[in-house]
Amino acid sequence: PCSTETGGTLSVLVKPADTSMVIEPMRSDEYERCIDLASAAFNTNNPIMKRAGLSVEDYRAYALLSCSKVKSVDTGLSLVARSADGELLAFLFLKTFDPYQKTSDFKEMMRKSRTTAGLIELVSGLYDNAIMSMRIGSMATGKALHCPMGGTLPSVNGKGAGKALRMRACEVALERGFNTLLVEPAHGATRHIWTKYCGGIVRGEASSETFASKAGDFPLKGSESSVSVVEVVLRKVHRDAAVYRPFYLAKIVVLSAVM
Protein backbone atom coordinates (compact mmCIF):
# COMPACT_ATOMS: atom_id res chain seq x y z
CA PRO A 1 0.00 0.00 0.00
CA CYS A 2 3.01 2.34 0.22
CA SER A 3 5.19 3.73 -2.52
CA THR A 4 8.76 4.89 -2.18
CA GLU A 5 8.38 7.97 -4.32
CA THR A 6 8.46 10.39 -1.37
CA GLY A 7 10.38 10.38 1.88
CA GLY A 8 12.90 7.82 0.70
CA THR A 9 15.61 10.27 -0.31
CA LEU A 10 15.08 13.01 2.25
CA SER A 11 17.66 13.21 5.03
CA VAL A 12 17.78 15.49 8.04
CA LEU A 13 20.88 16.55 9.96
CA VAL A 14 20.45 16.71 13.72
CA LYS A 15 23.01 17.64 16.34
CA PRO A 16 22.02 16.08 19.66
CA ALA A 17 24.46 16.80 22.49
CA ASP A 18 27.98 17.02 21.03
CA THR A 19 27.49 14.49 18.22
CA SER A 20 26.34 15.13 14.65
CA MET A 21 24.33 12.35 13.07
CA VAL A 22 22.25 11.86 9.97
CA ILE A 23 18.80 10.25 9.93
CA GLU A 24 18.20 8.31 6.71
CA PRO A 25 16.14 5.37 5.40
CA MET A 26 17.46 1.96 6.41
CA ARG A 27 19.34 0.26 3.58
CA SER A 28 18.79 -3.36 2.61
CA ASP A 29 22.35 -4.25 3.59
CA GLU A 30 21.72 -2.87 7.10
CA TYR A 31 18.59 -4.94 7.75
CA GLU A 32 20.26 -8.08 9.16
CA ARG A 33 22.47 -6.08 11.50
CA CYS A 34 19.49 -4.12 12.82
CA ILE A 35 17.60 -7.38 13.39
CA ASP A 36 20.58 -8.73 15.33
CA LEU A 37 20.77 -5.56 17.41
CA ALA A 38 17.04 -5.75 18.13
CA SER A 39 17.38 -9.40 19.17
CA ALA A 40 20.20 -8.52 21.58
CA ALA A 41 18.22 -5.58 22.98
CA PHE A 42 15.31 -7.88 23.89
CA ASN A 43 17.65 -9.74 26.23
CA THR A 44 19.16 -6.64 27.85
CA ASN A 45 16.92 -3.56 27.61
CA ASN A 46 13.33 -4.79 27.44
CA PRO A 47 12.30 -5.34 31.08
CA ILE A 48 9.60 -7.85 30.15
CA MET A 49 11.16 -9.79 27.30
CA LYS A 50 14.48 -10.34 29.08
CA ARG A 51 12.52 -12.44 31.60
CA ALA A 52 11.07 -14.66 28.88
CA GLY A 53 13.94 -17.14 29.01
CA LEU A 54 14.21 -17.39 25.24
CA SER A 55 17.37 -17.86 23.22
CA VAL A 56 18.84 -15.17 20.99
CA GLU A 57 17.65 -17.27 18.03
CA ASP A 58 14.08 -17.13 19.36
CA TYR A 59 14.27 -13.37 19.79
CA ARG A 60 15.64 -13.10 16.27
CA ALA A 61 12.73 -15.12 14.90
CA TYR A 62 10.34 -12.77 16.72
CA ALA A 63 12.10 -9.71 15.28
CA LEU A 64 12.02 -11.15 11.75
CA LEU A 65 8.31 -11.88 12.02
CA SER A 66 7.50 -8.47 13.52
CA CYS A 67 9.69 -6.49 11.10
CA SER A 68 9.91 -8.31 7.80
CA LYS A 69 12.28 -6.80 5.25
CA VAL A 70 9.53 -6.59 2.64
CA LYS A 71 7.21 -4.56 4.86
CA SER A 72 9.70 -2.42 6.75
CA VAL A 73 12.75 -1.86 4.53
CA ASP A 74 11.77 -2.45 0.91
CA THR A 75 9.02 0.15 1.46
CA GLY A 76 11.59 2.78 2.43
CA LEU A 77 9.88 3.38 5.76
CA SER A 78 12.38 2.23 8.41
CA LEU A 79 15.10 4.62 9.58
CA VAL A 80 18.64 4.59 10.91
CA ALA A 81 20.86 7.15 12.57
CA ARG A 82 24.41 7.31 11.26
CA SER A 83 27.47 9.19 12.44
CA ALA A 84 29.13 11.72 10.17
CA ASP A 85 31.42 8.97 8.87
CA GLY A 86 28.55 6.58 8.14
CA GLU A 87 28.65 4.35 11.23
CA LEU A 88 25.28 2.87 12.25
CA LEU A 89 24.25 4.29 15.64
CA ALA A 90 20.56 3.51 16.06
CA PHE A 91 17.55 2.22 14.12
CA LEU A 92 13.77 2.33 14.05
CA PHE A 93 11.64 -0.25 12.25
CA LEU A 94 8.50 1.19 10.66
CA LYS A 95 5.77 -0.48 8.63
CA THR A 96 2.12 -0.07 7.72
CA PHE A 97 -0.07 -1.05 10.67
CA ASP A 98 -1.77 -4.41 10.07
CA PRO A 99 -5.02 -4.74 12.07
CA TYR A 100 -5.58 -8.19 10.58
CA GLN A 101 -2.44 -9.86 11.91
CA LYS A 102 -3.35 -12.72 14.23
CA THR A 103 -1.66 -13.56 17.51
CA SER A 104 -1.48 -17.13 16.20
CA ASP A 105 1.31 -15.91 13.89
CA PHE A 106 3.47 -15.96 17.02
CA LYS A 107 2.19 -19.28 18.35
CA GLU A 108 5.61 -20.97 18.45
CA MET A 109 7.09 -18.27 20.67
CA MET A 110 3.93 -18.20 22.78
CA ARG A 111 4.27 -21.95 23.27
CA LYS A 112 7.88 -21.61 24.40
CA SER A 113 7.35 -18.75 26.83
CA ARG A 114 4.45 -17.79 29.09
CA THR A 115 6.00 -14.33 29.36
CA THR A 116 5.85 -13.83 25.60
CA ALA A 117 2.31 -15.19 25.44
CA GLY A 118 1.31 -12.87 28.26
CA LEU A 119 2.87 -9.82 26.59
CA ILE A 120 1.08 -10.52 23.30
CA GLU A 121 -2.22 -11.01 25.15
CA LEU A 122 -1.69 -7.77 27.09
CA VAL A 123 -0.99 -5.67 23.99
CA SER A 124 -3.93 -7.21 22.11
CA GLY A 125 -6.17 -6.41 25.05
CA LEU A 126 -4.99 -2.80 25.17
CA TYR A 127 -5.92 -2.36 21.52
CA ASP A 128 -9.30 -4.05 22.03
CA ASN A 129 -10.12 -1.72 24.91
CA ALA A 130 -8.92 1.46 23.22
CA ILE A 131 -9.96 0.85 19.62
CA MET A 132 -13.05 3.09 19.66
CA SER A 133 -10.99 6.07 20.81
CA MET A 134 -8.38 5.65 18.08
CA ARG A 135 -8.18 6.59 14.39
CA ILE A 136 -9.77 3.30 13.39
CA GLY A 137 -10.64 4.43 9.86
CA SER A 138 -6.98 5.01 9.07
CA MET A 139 -5.99 1.79 10.86
CA ALA A 140 -8.40 -0.23 8.70
CA THR A 141 -7.35 1.32 5.38
CA GLY A 142 -3.56 1.24 5.44
CA LYS A 143 -3.13 4.83 6.58
CA ALA A 144 -1.65 4.09 10.00
CA LEU A 145 2.11 3.69 10.46
CA HIS A 146 3.36 1.22 13.07
CA CYS A 147 6.66 1.23 14.96
CA PRO A 148 7.21 -2.34 16.20
CA MET A 149 10.72 -1.85 17.60
CA GLY A 150 13.86 0.23 17.64
CA GLY A 151 17.25 0.32 19.32
CA THR A 152 20.32 2.41 20.05
CA LEU A 153 23.92 1.30 20.43
CA PRO A 154 25.03 1.60 24.07
CA SER A 155 27.89 3.89 23.05
CA VAL A 156 25.46 6.63 21.99
CA ASN A 157 22.78 6.28 24.66
CA GLY A 158 21.74 9.67 25.96
CA LYS A 159 23.01 11.55 22.91
CA GLY A 160 19.63 12.07 21.27
CA ALA A 161 19.62 9.40 18.57
CA GLY A 162 16.40 7.80 19.80
CA LYS A 163 14.63 11.14 20.02
CA ALA A 164 15.83 12.23 16.57
CA LEU A 165 14.71 8.94 14.98
CA ARG A 166 11.22 9.10 16.49
CA MET A 167 10.67 12.72 15.54
CA ARG A 168 11.83 11.94 12.01
CA ALA A 169 9.44 8.96 11.93
CA CYS A 170 6.53 11.37 12.42
CA GLU A 171 7.78 13.47 9.51
CA VAL A 172 8.15 10.39 7.30
CA ALA A 173 4.62 9.30 8.19
CA LEU A 174 3.21 12.65 7.08
CA GLU A 175 5.29 12.69 3.90
CA ARG A 176 4.12 9.20 2.99
CA GLY A 177 0.44 9.97 3.50
CA PHE A 178 -0.20 8.29 6.85
CA ASN A 179 -2.72 9.87 9.19
CA THR A 180 -1.62 8.34 12.48
CA LEU A 181 1.31 6.46 14.03
CA LEU A 182 1.04 3.63 16.55
CA VAL A 183 3.61 2.23 18.97
CA GLU A 184 3.63 0.04 22.08
CA PRO A 185 6.52 1.25 24.29
CA ALA A 186 7.52 -0.92 27.24
CA HIS A 187 10.29 1.39 28.40
CA GLY A 188 9.61 4.63 30.25
CA ALA A 189 12.25 6.66 28.44
CA THR A 190 10.92 5.63 25.03
CA ARG A 191 7.33 6.37 26.02
CA HIS A 192 8.49 9.82 27.21
CA ILE A 193 9.92 10.62 23.78
CA TRP A 194 6.75 9.59 21.96
CA THR A 195 4.47 11.57 24.26
CA LYS A 196 6.54 14.70 25.00
CA TYR A 197 8.37 15.29 21.74
CA CYS A 198 6.08 13.63 19.19
CA GLY A 199 2.72 14.57 20.71
CA GLY A 200 1.65 11.00 21.32
CA ILE A 201 -1.46 10.16 23.33
CA VAL A 202 -1.48 7.16 25.65
CA ARG A 203 -4.59 5.23 24.59
CA GLY A 204 -4.08 2.39 27.05
CA GLU A 205 -1.59 1.21 29.64
CA ALA A 206 -1.19 -1.84 31.87
CA SER A 207 1.24 -2.82 34.59
CA SER A 208 3.25 -6.02 34.23
CA GLU A 209 2.79 -6.60 37.96
CA THR A 210 -1.01 -6.64 37.97
CA PHE A 211 -1.82 -8.03 34.50
CA ALA A 212 -3.80 -11.26 34.81
CA SER A 213 -4.03 -13.48 31.72
CA LYS A 214 -7.15 -15.26 30.56
CA ALA A 215 -5.59 -18.42 32.00
CA GLY A 216 -5.68 -16.80 35.42
CA ASP A 217 -1.92 -16.43 36.00
CA PHE A 218 0.36 -13.37 36.16
CA PRO A 219 2.90 -14.15 33.41
CA LEU A 220 4.63 -10.73 33.49
CA LYS A 221 4.93 -10.31 37.24
CA GLY A 222 8.44 -9.49 38.41
CA SER A 223 9.50 -7.36 35.44
CA GLU A 224 8.37 -4.17 37.20
CA SER A 225 7.33 -2.46 34.00
CA SER A 226 4.31 -1.26 32.10
CA VAL A 227 3.23 -1.43 28.48
CA SER A 228 1.37 1.35 26.68
CA VAL A 229 -0.39 1.84 23.39
CA VAL A 230 0.55 5.31 22.16
CA GLU A 231 -1.02 7.04 19.17
CA VAL A 232 0.49 10.05 17.42
CA VAL A 233 -2.31 11.70 15.45
CA LEU A 234 -0.68 13.30 12.41
CA ARG A 235 -3.68 14.72 10.58
CA LYS A 236 -7.44 14.70 10.93
CA VAL A 237 -9.36 13.06 8.10
CA HIS A 238 -13.03 12.38 7.46
CA ARG A 239 -12.73 8.59 7.63
CA ASP A 240 -11.64 8.82 11.29
CA ALA A 241 -14.80 10.64 12.39
CA ALA A 242 -16.64 8.97 15.28
CA VAL A 243 -19.68 8.24 13.11
CA TYR A 244 -17.64 5.85 10.93
CA ARG A 245 -15.96 3.93 13.76
CA PRO A 246 -18.60 1.15 13.98
CA PHE A 247 -18.29 0.53 10.23
CA TYR A 248 -14.50 0.25 10.28
CA LEU A 249 -14.57 -1.87 13.44
CA ALA A 250 -16.96 -4.28 11.72
CA LYS A 251 -14.64 -4.34 8.69
CA ILE A 252 -11.67 -5.32 10.86
CA VAL A 253 -13.65 -7.98 12.71
CA VAL A 254 -15.03 -9.56 9.52
CA LEU A 255 -11.80 -9.52 7.54
CA SER A 256 -9.80 -10.79 10.52
CA ALA A 257 -12.08 -13.82 10.64
CA VAL A 258 -11.61 -14.74 6.98
CA MET A 259 -7.95 -13.84 6.38
One Martini backbone bead per residue (centre of mass of N, CA, C, O) as a GRO file, in nm:
protein
  259
    1PRO     BB    1   0.048   0.066  -0.004
    2CYS     BB    2   0.340   0.175  -0.055
    3SER     BB    3   0.559   0.413  -0.159
    4THR     BB    4   0.895   0.552  -0.273
    5GLU     BB    5   0.861   0.859  -0.383
    6THR     BB    6   0.861   0.950  -0.080
    7GLY     BB    7   1.113   1.004   0.178
    8GLY     BB    8   1.363   0.822   0.073
    9THR     BB    9   1.573   1.092   0.019
   10LEU     BB   10   1.532   1.225   0.290
   11SER     BB   11   1.733   1.424   0.499
   12VAL     BB   12   1.850   1.483   0.845
   13LEU     BB   13   2.020   1.714   1.048
   14VAL     BB   14   2.147   1.638   1.368
   15LYS     BB   15   2.253   1.784   1.712
   16PRO     BB   16   2.305   1.596   1.958
   17ALA     BB   17   2.475   1.733   2.164
   18ASP     BB   18   2.816   1.646   2.044
   19THR     BB   19   2.661   1.499   1.796
   20SER     BB   20   2.662   1.410   1.465
   21MET     BB   21   2.369   1.312   1.269
   22VAL     BB   22   2.203   1.092   1.039
   23ILE     BB   23   1.878   1.062   0.896
   24GLU     BB   24   1.784   0.753   0.736
   25PRO     BB   25   1.716   0.513   0.542
   26MET     BB   26   1.711   0.187   0.543
   27ARG     BB   27   1.914  -0.050   0.431
   28SER     BB   28   1.939  -0.365   0.316
   29ASP     BB   29   2.238  -0.413   0.441
   30GLU     BB   30   2.116  -0.337   0.749
   31TYR     BB   31   1.897  -0.534   0.843
   32GLU     BB   32   2.045  -0.770   0.992
   33ARG     BB   33   2.181  -0.594   1.206
   34CYS     BB   34   1.919  -0.478   1.329
   35ILE     BB   35   1.806  -0.750   1.414
   36ASP     BB   36   2.039  -0.825   1.602
   37LEU     BB   37   2.008  -0.578   1.789
   38ALA     BB   38   1.717  -0.637   1.872
   39SER     BB   39   1.769  -0.917   1.996
   40ALA     BB   40   1.966  -0.814   2.216
   41ALA     BB   41   1.773  -0.605   2.350
   42PHE     BB   42   1.567  -0.803   2.468
   43ASN     BB   43   1.796  -0.921   2.679
   44THR     BB   44   1.857  -0.612   2.817
   45ASN     BB   45   1.615  -0.369   2.786
   46ASN     BB   46   1.365  -0.547   2.813
   47PRO     BB   47   1.191  -0.607   3.103
   48ILE     BB   48   1.016  -0.848   2.990
   49MET     BB   49   1.177  -1.020   2.771
   50LYS     BB   50   1.427  -1.095   2.963
   51ARG     BB   51   1.222  -1.310   3.119
   52ALA     BB   52   1.148  -1.538   2.896
   53GLY     BB   53   1.389  -1.749   2.826
   54LEU     BB   54   1.513  -1.693   2.552
   55SER     BB   55   1.676  -1.711   2.275
   56VAL     BB   56   1.830  -1.539   2.034
   57GLU     BB   57   1.684  -1.695   1.807
   58ASP     BB   58   1.398  -1.631   1.907
   59TYR     BB   59   1.420  -1.324   1.893
   60ARG     BB   60   1.484  -1.319   1.592
   61ALA     BB   61   1.220  -1.443   1.495
   62TYR     BB   62   1.045  -1.217   1.609
   63ALA     BB   63   1.173  -0.982   1.450
   64LEU     BB   64   1.119  -1.095   1.163
   65LEU     BB   65   0.807  -1.105   1.197
   66SER     BB   66   0.765  -0.797   1.285
   67CYS     BB   67   1.019  -0.708   1.060
   68SER     BB   68   1.000  -0.726   0.764
   69LYS     BB   69   1.164  -0.638   0.483
   70VAL     BB   70   0.925  -0.582   0.295
   71LYS     BB   71   0.764  -0.386   0.505
   72SER     BB   72   1.024  -0.201   0.629
   73VAL     BB   73   1.242  -0.157   0.378
   74ASP     BB   74   1.132  -0.175   0.080
   75THR     BB   75   0.943   0.087   0.150
   76GLY     BB   76   1.125   0.317   0.307
   77LEU     BB   77   1.055   0.353   0.628
   78SER     BB   78   1.291   0.287   0.773
   79LEU     BB   79   1.543   0.385   1.022
   80VAL     BB   80   1.859   0.562   1.062
   81ALA     BB   81   2.152   0.634   1.251
   82ARG     BB   82   2.437   0.832   1.159
   83SER     BB   83   2.734   0.917   1.136
   84ALA     BB   84   2.946   1.117   0.962
   85ASP     BB   85   3.101   0.826   0.871
   86GLY     BB   86   2.847   0.596   0.863
   87GLU     BB   87   2.777   0.491   1.136
   88LEU     BB   88   2.585   0.285   1.313
   89LEU     BB   89   2.359   0.384   1.595
   90ALA     BB   90   2.051   0.356   1.497
   91PHE     BB   91   1.699   0.232   1.502
   92LEU     BB   92   1.375   0.211   1.304
   93PHE     BB   93   1.093   0.034   1.276
   94LEU     BB   94   0.868   0.052   0.986
   95LYS     BB   95   0.508   0.010   0.924
   96THR     BB   96   0.221  -0.095   0.828
   97PHE     BB   97  -0.059  -0.131   0.980
   98ASP     BB   98  -0.197  -0.457   1.103
   99PRO     BB   99  -0.523  -0.554   1.199
  100TYR     BB  100  -0.502  -0.875   1.082
  101GLN     BB  101  -0.309  -0.980   1.272
  102LYS     BB  102  -0.230  -1.272   1.436
  103THR     BB  103  -0.133  -1.429   1.725
  104SER     BB  104  -0.074  -1.708   1.580
  105ASP     BB  105   0.194  -1.615   1.441
  106PHE     BB  106   0.327  -1.657   1.757
  107LYS     BB  107   0.290  -1.956   1.870
  108GLU     BB  108   0.579  -2.061   1.924
  109MET     BB  109   0.659  -1.847   2.135
  110MET     BB  110   0.414  -1.893   2.321
  111ARG     BB  111   0.489  -2.187   2.387
  112LYS     BB  112   0.780  -2.124   2.515
  113SER     BB  113   0.641  -1.852   2.653
  114ARG     BB  114   0.454  -1.695   2.894
  115THR     BB  115   0.556  -1.409   2.863
  116THR     BB  116   0.498  -1.372   2.563
  117ALA     BB  117   0.200  -1.443   2.575
  118GLY     BB  118   0.127  -1.218   2.775
  119LEU     BB  119   0.218  -0.974   2.605
  120ILE     BB  120   0.031  -1.024   2.363
  121GLU     BB  121  -0.232  -1.015   2.527
  122LEU     BB  122  -0.200  -0.732   2.640
  123VAL     BB  123  -0.183  -0.570   2.375
  124SER     BB  124  -0.448  -0.670   2.254
  125GLY     BB  125  -0.623  -0.558   2.488
  126LEU     BB  126  -0.556  -0.259   2.453
  127TYR     BB  127  -0.677  -0.235   2.171
  128ASP     BB  128  -0.964  -0.332   2.235
  129ASN     BB  129  -1.021  -0.099   2.451
  130ALA     BB  130  -0.921   0.159   2.247
  131ILE     BB  131  -1.037   0.158   1.950
  132MET     BB  132  -1.278   0.386   1.979
  133SER     BB  133  -1.037   0.622   2.028
  134MET     BB  134  -0.926   0.578   1.749
  135ARG     BB  135  -0.797   0.572   1.411
  136ILE     BB  136  -0.971   0.335   1.255
  137GLY     BB  137  -0.987   0.416   0.958
  138SER     BB  138  -0.677   0.418   0.911
  139MET     BB  139  -0.619   0.129   1.018
  140ALA     BB  140  -0.817  -0.015   0.791
  141THR     BB  141  -0.657   0.157   0.524
  142GLY     BB  142  -0.331   0.202   0.543
  143LYS     BB  143  -0.295   0.494   0.739
  144ALA     BB  144  -0.103   0.341   0.948
  145LEU     BB  145   0.175   0.364   1.146
  146HIS     BB  146   0.430   0.129   1.261
  147CYS     BB  147   0.627   0.069   1.569
  148PRO     BB  148   0.780  -0.225   1.677
  149MET     BB  149   1.098  -0.123   1.676
  150GLY     BB  150   1.408  -0.033   1.855
  151GLY     BB  151   1.759   0.106   1.863
  152THR     BB  152   2.065   0.160   2.064
  153LEU     BB  153   2.373   0.212   2.106
  154PRO     BB  154   2.542   0.234   2.398
  155SER     BB  155   2.752   0.463   2.301
  156VAL     BB  156   2.473   0.668   2.239
  157ASN     BB  157   2.345   0.705   2.490
  158GLY     BB  158   2.202   1.026   2.547
  159LYS     BB  159   2.243   1.173   2.233
  160GLY     BB  160   1.947   1.167   2.061
  161ALA     BB  161   1.875   0.935   1.860
  162GLY     BB  162   1.592   0.843   1.946
  163LYS     BB  163   1.453   1.116   1.915
  164ALA     BB  164   1.525   1.172   1.617
  165LEU     BB  165   1.388   0.922   1.495
  166ARG     BB  166   1.092   0.975   1.601
  167MET     BB  167   1.055   1.252   1.470
  168ARG     BB  168   1.110   1.152   1.181
  169ALA     BB  169   0.879   0.947   1.166
  170CYS     BB  170   0.655   1.163   1.159
  171GLU     BB  171   0.746   1.289   0.893
  172VAL     BB  172   0.727   1.038   0.717
  173ALA     BB  173   0.430   0.984   0.758
  174LEU     BB  174   0.333   1.243   0.624
  175GLU     BB  175   0.482   1.212   0.348
  176ARG     BB  176   0.329   0.912   0.305
  177GLY     BB  177   0.010   0.952   0.408
  178PHE     BB  178  -0.026   0.934   0.700
  179ASN     BB  179  -0.246   0.983   0.998
  180THR     BB  180  -0.100   0.768   1.191
  181LEU     BB  181   0.077   0.651   1.494
  182LEU     BB  182   0.201   0.335   1.627
  183VAL     BB  183   0.284   0.227   1.971
  184GLU     BB  184   0.455  -0.011   2.224
  185PRO     BB  185   0.583   0.087   2.497
  186ALA     BB  186   0.819  -0.063   2.766
  187HIS     BB  187   0.969   0.218   2.807
  188GLY     BB  188   0.986   0.515   2.962
  189ALA     BB  189   1.177   0.677   2.773
  190THR     BB  190   1.024   0.617   2.511
  191ARG     BB  191   0.747   0.723   2.592
  192HIS     BB  192   0.843   1.015   2.641
  193ILE     BB  193   0.911   1.081   2.350
  194TRP     BB  194   0.632   1.030   2.219
  195THR     BB  195   0.474   1.236   2.405
  196LYS     BB  196   0.654   1.502   2.420
  197TYR     BB  197   0.787   1.521   2.108
  198CYS     BB  198   0.527   1.379   1.930
  199GLY     BB  199   0.228   1.388   2.066
  200GLY     BB  200   0.141   1.152   2.219
  201ILE     BB  201  -0.121   0.917   2.307
  202VAL     BB  202  -0.247   0.743   2.570
  203ARG     BB  203  -0.475   0.471   2.524
  204GLY     BB  204  -0.303   0.252   2.695
  205GLU     BB  205  -0.239   0.077   3.018
  206ALA     BB  206  -0.014  -0.171   3.177
  207SER     BB  207   0.083  -0.375   3.433
  208SER     BB  208   0.295  -0.639   3.494
  209GLU     BB  209   0.202  -0.694   3.799
  210THR     BB  210  -0.139  -0.702   3.734
  211PHE     BB  211  -0.152  -0.888   3.502
  212ALA     BB  212  -0.418  -1.100   3.388
  213SER     BB  213  -0.482  -1.373   3.241
  214LYS     BB  214  -0.707  -1.595   3.104
  215ALA     BB  215  -0.565  -1.831   3.283
  216GLY     BB  216  -0.496  -1.671   3.577
  217ASP     BB  217  -0.221  -1.550   3.553
  218PHE     BB  218   0.120  -1.380   3.602
  219PRO     BB  219   0.348  -1.359   3.345
  220LEU     BB  220   0.488  -1.049   3.424
  221LYS     BB  221   0.579  -1.083   3.695
  222GLY     BB  222   0.885  -0.895   3.795
  223SER     BB  223   0.948  -0.657   3.571
  224GLU     BB  224   0.865  -0.372   3.646
  225SER     BB  225   0.633  -0.269   3.434
  226SER     BB  226   0.502  -0.118   3.128
  227VAL     BB  227   0.235  -0.095   2.884
  228SER     BB  228   0.172   0.085   2.580
  229VAL     BB  229  -0.059   0.277   2.384
  230VAL     BB  230   0.047   0.489   2.120
  231GLU     BB  231  -0.078   0.794   1.964
  232VAL     BB  232  -0.003   0.973   1.660
  233VAL     BB  233  -0.159   1.246   1.542
  234LEU     BB  234  -0.122   1.392   1.218
  235ARG     BB  235  -0.422   1.387   1.092
  236LYS     BB  236  -0.737   1.496   0.992
  237VAL     BB  237  -1.002   1.275   0.889
  238HIS     BB  238  -1.306   1.163   0.787
  239ARG     BB  239  -1.272   0.846   0.846
  240ASP     BB  240  -1.222   0.919   1.175
  241ALA     BB  241  -1.491   0.959   1.247
  242ALA     BB  242  -1.714   0.849   1.479
  243VAL     BB  243  -1.943   0.751   1.278
  244TYR     BB  244  -1.730   0.525   1.138
  245ARG     BB  245  -1.631   0.318   1.352
  246PRO     BB  246  -1.829   0.075   1.329
  247PHE     BB  247  -1.757   0.005   1.038
  248TYR     BB  248  -1.445  -0.046   1.075
  249LEU     BB  249  -1.474  -0.257   1.294
  250ALA     BB  250  -1.632  -0.461   1.123
  251LYS     BB  251  -1.415  -0.495   0.909
  252ILE     BB  252  -1.197  -0.613   1.093
  253VAL     BB  253  -1.355  -0.854   1.203
  254VAL     BB  254  -1.425  -0.992   0.934
  255LEU     BB  255  -1.138  -1.009   0.802
  256SER     BB  256  -1.002  -1.161   1.039
  257ALA     BB  257  -1.180  -1.426   0.998
  258VAL     BB  258  -1.081  -1.479   0.674
  259MET     BB  259  -0.749  -1.441   0.676
   0.00000   0.00000   0.00000
